[in-house]
C-alpha positions as MATLAB code, in Angstrom:
seq = 'MAEKAILAYFHSPEQAEGAAAKLKALRAAEVQVDRFNNEIGRGFESAMADSMMSVDGDMKSVGLDIILTAVIDDSVYDQACRVIESAGGSI';
ca = [
     -21.535    2.972  -10.175;
     -18.067    4.438  -10.671;
     -14.999    2.676   -9.336;
     -11.648    3.950   -8.103;
      -8.331    2.183   -7.792;
      -6.272    2.364   -4.601;
      -2.568    1.646   -4.251;
      -1.330    1.533   -0.659;
       1.968    0.613    0.989;
       2.456   -1.186    4.313;
       5.318   -2.208    6.598;
       4.048   -5.749    7.169;
       1.894   -8.330    5.393;
      -0.299   -8.604    8.502;
      -1.208   -4.903    8.313;
      -2.062   -5.202    4.619;
      -4.058   -8.414    5.042;
      -6.070   -6.835    7.859;
      -6.917   -3.864    5.660;
      -7.689   -6.206    2.739;
     -10.260   -8.111    4.811;
     -12.007   -4.863    5.740;
     -11.956   -3.665    2.118;
     -13.567   -6.936    1.054;
     -16.278   -6.261    3.635;
     -16.812   -2.930    1.838;
     -17.376   -5.026   -1.309;
     -14.174   -4.097   -3.089;
     -14.246   -5.472   -6.635;
     -10.628   -6.624   -6.388;
      -8.093   -6.710   -3.557;
      -4.534   -8.005   -3.800;
      -1.545   -7.938   -1.431;
       1.996   -8.363   -2.763;
       5.570   -7.739   -1.671;
       7.606   -5.189   -3.601;
      10.821   -6.823   -4.756;
      13.889   -4.616   -5.115;
      15.574   -5.931   -8.248;
      17.193   -2.609   -9.151;
      20.785   -3.701   -8.791;
      23.604   -4.534   -6.461;
      25.799   -2.432   -4.273;
      25.192    1.301   -4.392;
      22.023    1.166   -6.539;
      20.417   -1.390   -4.248;
      21.349    0.578   -1.132;
      19.812    3.715   -2.621;
      16.581    1.896   -3.488;
      16.367    0.365   -0.018;
      16.717    3.755    1.624;
      13.885    5.479   -0.218;
      12.451    8.358    1.744;
      10.715   11.623    1.045;
      12.699   14.727    0.190;
      12.161   16.150    3.670;
      13.890   13.117    5.231;
      10.721   11.450    6.503;
      11.804    7.963    7.609;
       8.214    6.628    7.815;
       8.395    5.568    4.158;
      11.425    3.312    4.698;
      10.458   -0.357    4.698;
       7.108    0.076    2.981;
       7.558   -2.975    0.775;
       4.087   -4.516    1.041;
       1.658   -3.276   -1.610;
      -2.121   -3.482   -1.451;
      -4.107   -2.798   -4.601;
      -7.864   -2.519   -4.603;
     -10.729   -1.460   -6.829;
     -13.478    0.084   -4.750;
     -16.818    1.729   -5.445;
     -16.560    5.512   -5.512;
     -19.261    5.822   -2.839;
     -17.043    4.130   -0.201;
     -13.656    5.434   -1.395;
     -13.132    7.808    1.556;
     -14.093    5.080    4.021;
     -11.676    2.661    2.303;
      -8.860    5.224    2.615;
      -9.585    5.571    6.339;
      -9.497    1.763    6.730;
      -6.102    1.618    5.041;
      -4.633    4.464    7.080;
      -5.975    3.086   10.367;
      -4.281   -0.246    9.528;
      -0.940    1.558    9.164;
      -0.936    1.965    5.393;
       0.174    4.895    3.242;
      -1.781    5.832    0.146;
];
């Protein structure tokens, strides 16, 4: 029984908690939801960190400050990824 780790980002705690409940139903070994805290700096550095986006200017990544971590059995990894994405998460 091999396991895989998943790290996913969400816009809201409710999205992440919903995905976490479904991952637990898939018998995830561990599931945790946390908020990413921007402690990079003040002023310009903080503004840059808050405006993270992909190089092509994709704004969907802005505000993804909720992190879900999970350890899932390899046999249900693809299903777990679909659960996360359907809940609004980015892997």
